Short mmCIF file of C-alpha atoms in Angstrom, two decimals:
data_model
loop_
_atom_site.label_atom_id
_atom_site.label_comp_id
_atom_site.label_asym_id
_atom_site.label_seq_id
_atom_site.Cartn_x
_atom_site.Cartn_y
_atom_site.Cartn_z
CA MET W 1 52.22 122.52 17.55
CA LYS W 2 49.88 124.97 15.77
CA ARG W 3 49.21 122.33 13.11
CA LEU W 4 47.83 120.00 15.78
CA VAL W 5 45.25 122.47 17.10
CA PRO W 6 42.71 122.06 14.24
CA TRP W 7 43.12 118.28 14.43
CA CYS W 8 42.47 118.30 18.19
CA ILE W 9 39.41 120.51 17.75
CA LEU W 10 38.14 118.24 14.95
CA PHE W 11 38.62 115.17 17.14
CA ILE W 12 36.97 116.70 20.24
CA PHE W 13 33.94 118.00 18.38
CA GLY W 14 33.71 114.74 16.47
CA LEU W 15 33.26 112.96 19.80
CA ILE W 16 30.70 115.57 20.87
CA GLY W 17 28.80 115.10 17.62
CA LEU W 18 28.88 111.33 18.00
CA TYR W 19 27.56 111.55 21.58
CA GLN W 20 24.75 113.89 20.54
CA ALA W 21 23.93 111.60 17.61
CA PHE W 22 23.24 108.82 20.11
CA GLU W 23 21.18 111.27 22.19
CA ILE W 24 19.09 112.21 19.14
CA LYS W 25 18.51 108.59 18.15
CA ARG W 26 16.84 107.94 21.53
CA PHE W 27 13.88 110.03 20.41
CA PRO W 28 10.97 108.13 18.83
CA PRO W 29 10.96 107.67 15.04
CA THR W 30 7.41 108.82 14.22
CA SER W 31 5.06 111.16 16.05
CA LEU W 32 1.45 112.06 15.18
CA ARG W 33 -0.04 115.25 16.60
CA TYR W 34 -3.78 115.98 16.80
CA SER W 35 -5.45 119.25 17.72
CA GLN W 36 -8.75 117.43 18.31
CA PRO W 37 -8.52 114.81 21.09
CA ILE W 38 -8.47 111.08 20.40
CA SER W 39 -10.95 109.30 22.63
CA GLY W 40 -9.89 106.40 24.82
CA GLN W 41 -12.11 104.03 22.82
CA THR W 42 -10.49 105.12 19.56
CA ALA W 43 -7.05 104.58 21.06
CA TYR W 44 -8.09 101.11 22.24
CA ARG W 45 -9.31 100.17 18.74
CA ALA W 46 -6.06 101.44 17.22
CA ARG W 47 -4.13 99.11 19.51
CA GLN W 48 -6.37 96.21 18.52
CA TYR W 49 -5.63 96.99 14.88
CA ALA W 50 -1.88 96.90 15.64
CA ILE W 51 -2.31 93.51 17.35
CA ASP W 52 -4.21 92.10 14.36
CA ASN W 53 -1.60 93.46 11.91
CA PRO W 54 1.87 92.60 13.27
CA ASP W 55 3.71 94.48 10.49
CA THR W 56 2.23 97.79 11.61
CA PRO W 57 3.70 99.96 14.39
CA TRP W 58 2.53 99.88 17.99
CA PRO W 59 1.01 103.19 19.20
CA THR W 60 1.77 104.96 22.46
CA PHE W 61 -0.60 107.79 23.41
CA TRP W 62 0.31 110.78 25.53
CA ASN W 63 -0.44 114.35 26.58
CA GLU W 64 1.55 117.07 28.24
CA THR W 65 -0.36 118.86 30.98
CA ALA W 66 0.05 120.82 34.18
CA VAL W 67 -0.33 118.73 37.34
CA TRP W 68 -0.17 119.36 41.09
CA VAL W 69 2.27 117.06 42.85
CA SER W 70 3.10 116.89 46.53
CA ALA W 71 5.37 114.86 48.80
CA ARG W 72 7.47 115.24 51.93
CA TYR W 73 8.59 118.85 51.43
CA GLY W 74 5.36 120.32 50.10
CA GLY W 75 3.83 120.49 46.64
CA ILE W 76 4.18 122.40 43.36
CA ASP W 77 2.57 122.80 39.98
CA THR W 78 4.74 121.04 37.42
CA ILE W 79 4.74 119.46 33.96
CA GLY W 80 3.10 116.05 33.75
CA ILE W 81 3.67 113.71 30.82
CA VAL W 82 0.55 111.51 30.95
CA PHE W 83 0.85 108.43 28.75
CA SER W 84 -0.52 105.02 27.84
CA GLY W 85 2.06 102.65 26.37
CA ASN W 86 5.85 102.79 26.24
CA ALA W 87 7.36 105.43 28.55
CA ASN W 88 10.59 105.60 26.55
CA CYS W 89 8.64 106.73 23.49
CA VAL W 90 7.08 109.74 25.16
CA TRP W 91 10.19 110.73 27.10
CA PRO W 92 13.53 109.11 26.08
CA ALA W 93 15.11 109.32 29.51
CA VAL W 94 18.27 107.95 31.13
CA TYR W 95 17.33 106.53 34.55
CA ILE W 96 19.67 107.01 37.50
CA ALA W 97 17.44 105.11 39.95
CA GLY W 98 14.74 102.53 39.31
CA GLY W 99 13.17 102.46 35.85
CA ALA W 100 10.28 103.59 33.69
CA PRO W 101 6.69 102.60 34.55
CA SER W 102 5.48 99.63 32.52
CA PRO W 103 2.59 99.77 29.99
CA ILE W 104 0.30 97.97 32.48
CA ASP W 105 1.23 100.17 35.45
CA SER W 106 -1.68 102.29 36.66
CA ALA W 107 -0.33 103.23 40.09
CA GLY W 108 3.27 104.23 39.38
CA VAL W 109 5.10 107.39 38.36
CA ALA W 110 8.61 108.39 37.31
CA VAL W 111 10.11 111.75 38.26
CA SER W 112 13.00 113.83 37.02
CA GLU W 113 16.11 114.36 39.10
CA ALA W 114 15.14 118.02 39.57
CA LEU W 115 11.65 117.17 40.83
CA ALA W 116 13.03 114.53 43.22
CA HIS W 117 15.41 117.06 44.76
CA ARG W 118 12.61 119.64 44.99
CA LEU W 119 10.14 117.37 46.77
CA TRP W 120 12.40 115.04 48.77
CA GLY W 121 15.85 116.63 48.73
CA SER W 122 17.30 113.41 47.32
CA ILE W 123 17.16 111.05 44.32
CA ASP W 124 16.79 108.03 46.61
CA VAL W 125 13.00 108.12 46.30
CA VAL W 126 12.08 104.87 44.51
CA GLY W 127 9.12 103.39 46.39
CA MET W 128 8.09 106.75 47.86
CA VAL W 129 4.52 108.05 47.51
CA LEU W 130 3.90 111.01 45.22
CA VAL W 131 0.45 112.59 45.25
CA VAL W 132 -0.54 113.59 41.70
CA ASP W 133 -3.70 115.70 41.49
CA GLY W 134 -4.96 114.08 44.69
CA GLU W 135 -4.09 110.50 43.65
CA ASP W 136 -1.38 108.48 45.42
CA ARG W 137 1.25 107.02 43.12
CA ILE W 138 4.44 105.05 43.80
CA VAL W 139 7.73 106.35 42.38
CA ARG W 140 9.16 103.69 40.04
CA GLY W 141 12.20 105.58 38.80
CA VAL W 142 14.21 108.81 38.68
CA PHE W 143 15.60 110.04 35.35
CA LYS W 144 18.17 112.66 34.40
CA ASN W 145 16.69 116.04 33.59
CA GLY W 146 17.11 119.57 34.87
CA ALA W 147 13.39 120.36 34.54
CA GLU W 148 10.77 119.34 37.10
CA LEU W 149 8.85 116.60 35.27
CA ALA W 150 6.62 113.66 36.15
CA LEU W 151 5.88 110.68 33.86
CA ILE W 152 2.40 109.45 34.75
CA PRO W 153 1.30 106.09 33.25
CA TYR W 154 -2.18 104.74 32.59
CA HIS W 155 -2.93 101.09 31.89
CA ILE W 156 -2.96 100.32 28.16
CA GLU W 157 -6.56 99.11 28.41
CA ASP W 158 -7.74 102.20 30.29
CA THR W 159 -10.15 104.10 28.02
CA SER W 160 -10.98 106.91 30.43
CA ARG W 161 -8.62 109.53 28.95
CA ASP W 162 -8.38 111.45 25.69
CA TRP W 163 -5.09 111.90 23.86
CA HIS W 164 -3.50 114.44 21.51
CA ASN W 165 -0.15 112.81 20.67
CA VAL W 166 0.71 109.36 19.30
CA GLU W 167 4.17 107.78 19.01
CA LEU W 168 4.62 104.91 16.56
CA TYR W 169 7.41 102.36 17.01
CA GLY W 170 8.29 98.72 16.42
CA SER W 171 7.19 98.56 12.78
CA ALA W 172 8.81 96.42 10.11
CA THR W 173 8.24 99.25 7.63
CA GLU W 174 10.28 102.43 7.27
CA PRO W 175 9.02 105.29 9.49
CA THR W 176 8.06 107.57 6.61
CA ARG W 177 5.24 110.09 6.38
CA VAL W 178 3.32 107.89 3.93
CA ASN W 179 3.45 104.86 6.25
CA ALA W 180 2.40 107.00 9.22
CA GLU W 181 -0.58 108.38 7.30
CA ARG W 182 -1.53 104.86 6.20
CA PHE W 183 -1.51 103.58 9.79
CA ALA W 184 -3.47 106.58 11.11
CA THR W 185 -6.19 106.03 8.50
CA ALA W 186 -6.36 102.23 8.73
CA SER W 187 -6.38 102.13 12.53
CA GLY W 188 -9.20 104.66 12.83
CA LEU W 189 -7.16 107.46 14.39
CA GLY W 190 -7.92 109.82 11.51
CA ASN W 191 -5.63 112.23 9.69
CA PRO W 192 -3.20 113.96 12.09
CA ASP W 193 -2.60 117.69 11.97
CA HIS W 194 1.17 117.16 12.06
CA ILE W 195 3.45 114.19 11.37
CA LEU W 196 7.02 114.17 12.64
CA THR W 197 9.19 111.40 11.22
CA GLY W 198 12.63 110.23 12.23
CA GLY W 199 14.17 111.04 8.86
CA LEU W 200 15.13 114.55 9.87
CA VAL W 201 16.53 113.32 13.18
CA ALA W 202 18.60 110.62 11.45
CA PHE W 203 19.92 113.10 8.89
CA VAL W 204 20.99 115.68 11.49
CA ALA W 205 22.56 112.96 13.63
CA PHE W 206 24.62 111.84 10.64
CA VAL W 207 25.57 115.27 9.27
CA PRO W 208 28.36 116.21 11.77
CA MET W 209 30.30 113.12 10.71
CA LEU W 210 30.54 114.35 7.10
CA PRO W 211 33.66 116.56 7.65
CA VAL W 212 35.39 113.56 9.24
CA PHE W 213 34.52 111.33 6.28
CA ILE W 214 35.59 113.96 3.76
CA ILE W 215 38.94 114.68 5.37
CA ALA W 216 39.58 110.96 5.97
CA ALA W 217 38.89 110.22 2.30
CA TYR W 218 41.22 113.04 1.22
CA ASN W 219 44.06 111.83 3.42
CA LEU W 220 43.58 108.22 2.35
CA ILE W 221 43.92 109.32 -1.26
CA MET W 222 47.11 111.24 -0.39
CA LEU W 223 48.46 108.21 1.49
CA ALA W 224 47.63 105.91 -1.41
CA ARG W 225 49.47 108.17 -3.86
CA TYR W 226 52.50 108.28 -1.55
CA ILE W 227 52.61 104.49 -1.11
CA LYS W 228 52.11 103.83 -4.81
CA LYS W 229 54.93 106.22 -5.68
CA ARG W 230 57.45 104.93 -3.13
CA PHE W 231 56.47 101.25 -2.99
CA PRO W 232 54.79 100.27 -6.28
CA LEU W 233 54.39 96.56 -5.48
CA TYR W 234 53.30 96.88 -1.85
CA GLY W 235 51.21 99.91 -2.69
CA THR W 236 48.97 97.87 -4.98
CA ILE W 237 48.48 95.22 -2.30
CA ILE W 238 47.71 97.81 0.37
CA LEU W 239 45.23 99.62 -1.87
CA PHE W 240 43.51 96.33 -2.71
CA ALA W 241 43.25 95.46 1.01
CA ALA W 242 41.85 98.93 1.83
CA ALA W 243 39.26 98.63 -0.95
CA PHE W 244 38.28 95.18 0.32
CA VAL W 245 37.80 96.46 3.90
CA PHE W 246 35.72 99.36 2.59
CA ILE W 247 33.48 97.02 0.57
CA VAL W 248 33.00 94.73 3.60
CA PHE W 249 32.02 97.54 5.97
CA LEU W 250 29.99 99.65 3.51
CA PRO W 251 26.76 97.61 3.96
CA TYR W 252 26.97 98.03 7.75
CA MET W 253 27.40 101.79 7.41
CA LEU W 254 24.49 102.07 4.98
CA GLU W 255 22.32 99.85 7.19
CA SER W 256 22.58 102.37 10.02
CA MET W 257 20.97 105.02 7.80
CA PRO W 258 17.27 105.28 6.88
CA SER W 259 16.56 103.65 3.52
CA TRP W 260 15.41 106.94 2.00
CA MET W 261 18.89 108.38 2.69
CA VAL W 262 20.73 105.56 0.89
CA PRO W 263 21.27 106.44 -2.78
CA THR W 264 20.36 103.76 -5.31
CA ARG W 265 22.55 105.55 -7.83
CA TRP W 266 25.24 107.84 -6.41
CA GLY W 267 25.36 109.93 -9.59
CA ASP W 268 21.58 110.41 -9.74
CA PHE W 269 21.02 114.14 -9.17
CA ALA W 270 17.27 113.52 -8.84
CA PHE W 271 17.95 111.43 -5.71
CA TRP W 272 20.03 114.13 -4.06
CA SER W 273 17.49 116.85 -4.82
CA SER W 274 14.75 114.57 -3.41
CA LEU W 275 16.85 113.94 -0.28
CA PHE W 276 17.31 117.65 0.41
CA ARG W 277 13.65 118.33 -0.35
CA GLN W 278 12.47 115.67 2.13
CA THR W 279 14.86 116.95 4.76
CA GLY W 280 13.70 120.53 4.22
CA GLU W 281 10.04 119.51 4.44
CA GLY W 282 10.76 117.58 7.63
CA MET W 283 12.49 120.61 9.14
CA LYS W 284 9.57 122.90 8.27
CA GLU W 285 7.08 120.47 9.82
CA PHE W 286 9.21 120.11 12.94
CA LEU W 287 9.41 123.89 13.39
CA ARG W 288 5.72 124.44 12.56
CA VAL W 289 4.25 122.00 15.10
CA PRO W 290 3.25 123.51 18.48
CA PRO W 291 6.20 122.37 20.62
CA THR W 292 5.97 120.21 23.71
CA THR W 293 8.69 120.20 26.36
CA ARG W 294 10.20 117.16 24.63
CA ASP W 295 10.24 118.97 21.29
CA VAL W 296 12.04 121.93 22.83
CA GLU W 297 14.70 119.60 24.25
CA LEU W 298 15.16 117.92 20.86
CA ARG W 299 15.39 121.29 19.11
CA LEU W 300 18.17 122.37 21.47
CA ILE W 301 20.11 119.20 20.68
CA LEU W 302 19.62 119.73 16.93
CA VAL W 303 20.87 123.32 17.20
CA LYS W 304 23.95 122.11 19.09
CA GLN W 305 24.49 119.46 16.45
CA MET W 306 24.42 122.00 13.64
CA GLY W 307 26.92 124.09 15.63
CA VAL W 308 29.17 121.04 15.86
CA LEU W 309 28.90 120.62 12.08
CA LEU W 310 29.90 124.26 11.47
CA ILE W 311 32.93 124.06 13.77
CA MET W 312 34.08 120.75 12.28
CA ALA W 313 33.66 122.02 8.72
CA CYS W 314 35.73 125.14 9.49
CA ASN W 315 38.49 123.04 11.04
CA ALA W 316 38.46 120.58 8.13
CA ILE W 317 38.95 123.53 5.76
CA ALA W 318 41.74 124.91 7.98
CA ILE W 319 43.54 121.55 7.94
CA GLN W 320 43.44 121.33 4.16
CA VAL W 321 44.56 124.95 3.72
CA ARG W 322 47.57 124.30 5.96
CA ARG W 323 48.44 121.21 3.93
CA GLY W 324 48.47 123.45 0.87
#
C-alpha cells in the first residue's frame, strides 16, 4: 500500500500540472509594454499596417485603470481593463454567462463574478446597465474571477484614447522577442520598454510533465528488458511496435512546443545552454516589468506550477529509490 502512495501523488499532481498548463496557455503569446502612452492615431496606423501585411500579428491595445462603476446596489471604485481589440487577449477569462465584448462594441462591458455579486447580488446580469464613470454600458458577459473587475471595450476605429499595453496575436511567425521588436518598429509603435513573450509561459507549462516523461521512459526500458529476457521473439516485435508508435507521435508532441524549444540536434550542448539562457532572460523580464492585475494572476499560476514540478520530482525520485 505504501508503494502506491508516491504513484498516487505523482498522478494527482500530474493532473493538476496539466490543468494549470492549459490555464497558462490561455494567456496571450506576446505583450509590449510602454511607459509613454501610444496615441489613438498611432494605434490606428499600427492596425492598418497589420491589415496591409497579413503575415504580421494583429495588435490589441489596453490599459488598466481605476474606474467608478454603479448599478442596482450602489457603486464602488474598481479595476477597469479598458481595451480596443480582442478581449481574450487582455484578459483570458472563462465566461459563465454571456460572452466577451466584440472588437466593434463601444457600448458593452463584461464583469467578473465578484463584481456582479457586489453590484447585483447575482450573476444573472447579462443585459443589465452598468454605469462606468458616468457612461451607461450594457453587460455582455460575466467571467470567473474572485476580484472585482470590469472589461470595458472601445471600438477598434476609436482614436480618442491613449494606450500603454499592446498584445500581439494571430501571426504566422513565432512569437519571439525579435519578431515583436520588428513589428513594433515597422508598424510605427516605437521600441517598447518591456517585451513579454510566450516562450517562458510555454516552457513553464511544459516543465511539470518532465518527471512523468522521465519515469515513464525508465519503466519502459525496464519493461523492454523484462520482455526481451523472457520472450525473445515477441520482445523484439513489441519493441519495434513501441518504437514505431513513438516515431509517429513524436512530431505531434514537438509541434505543441515553441520552435525555439525544439532541439535541432539533441546532443548539441550549445542549444541547451541557449534554451536555458532564453528562459532565464524571459523570467527576468517578466519579473522586472511593472505588474498589472493580469500579470499578478499569471505569476501566481507560474509559482503553483513550479511547486507542482518540485512535488512531482520528489515523488519520482521516491519511486525509483523504492524500486532499488
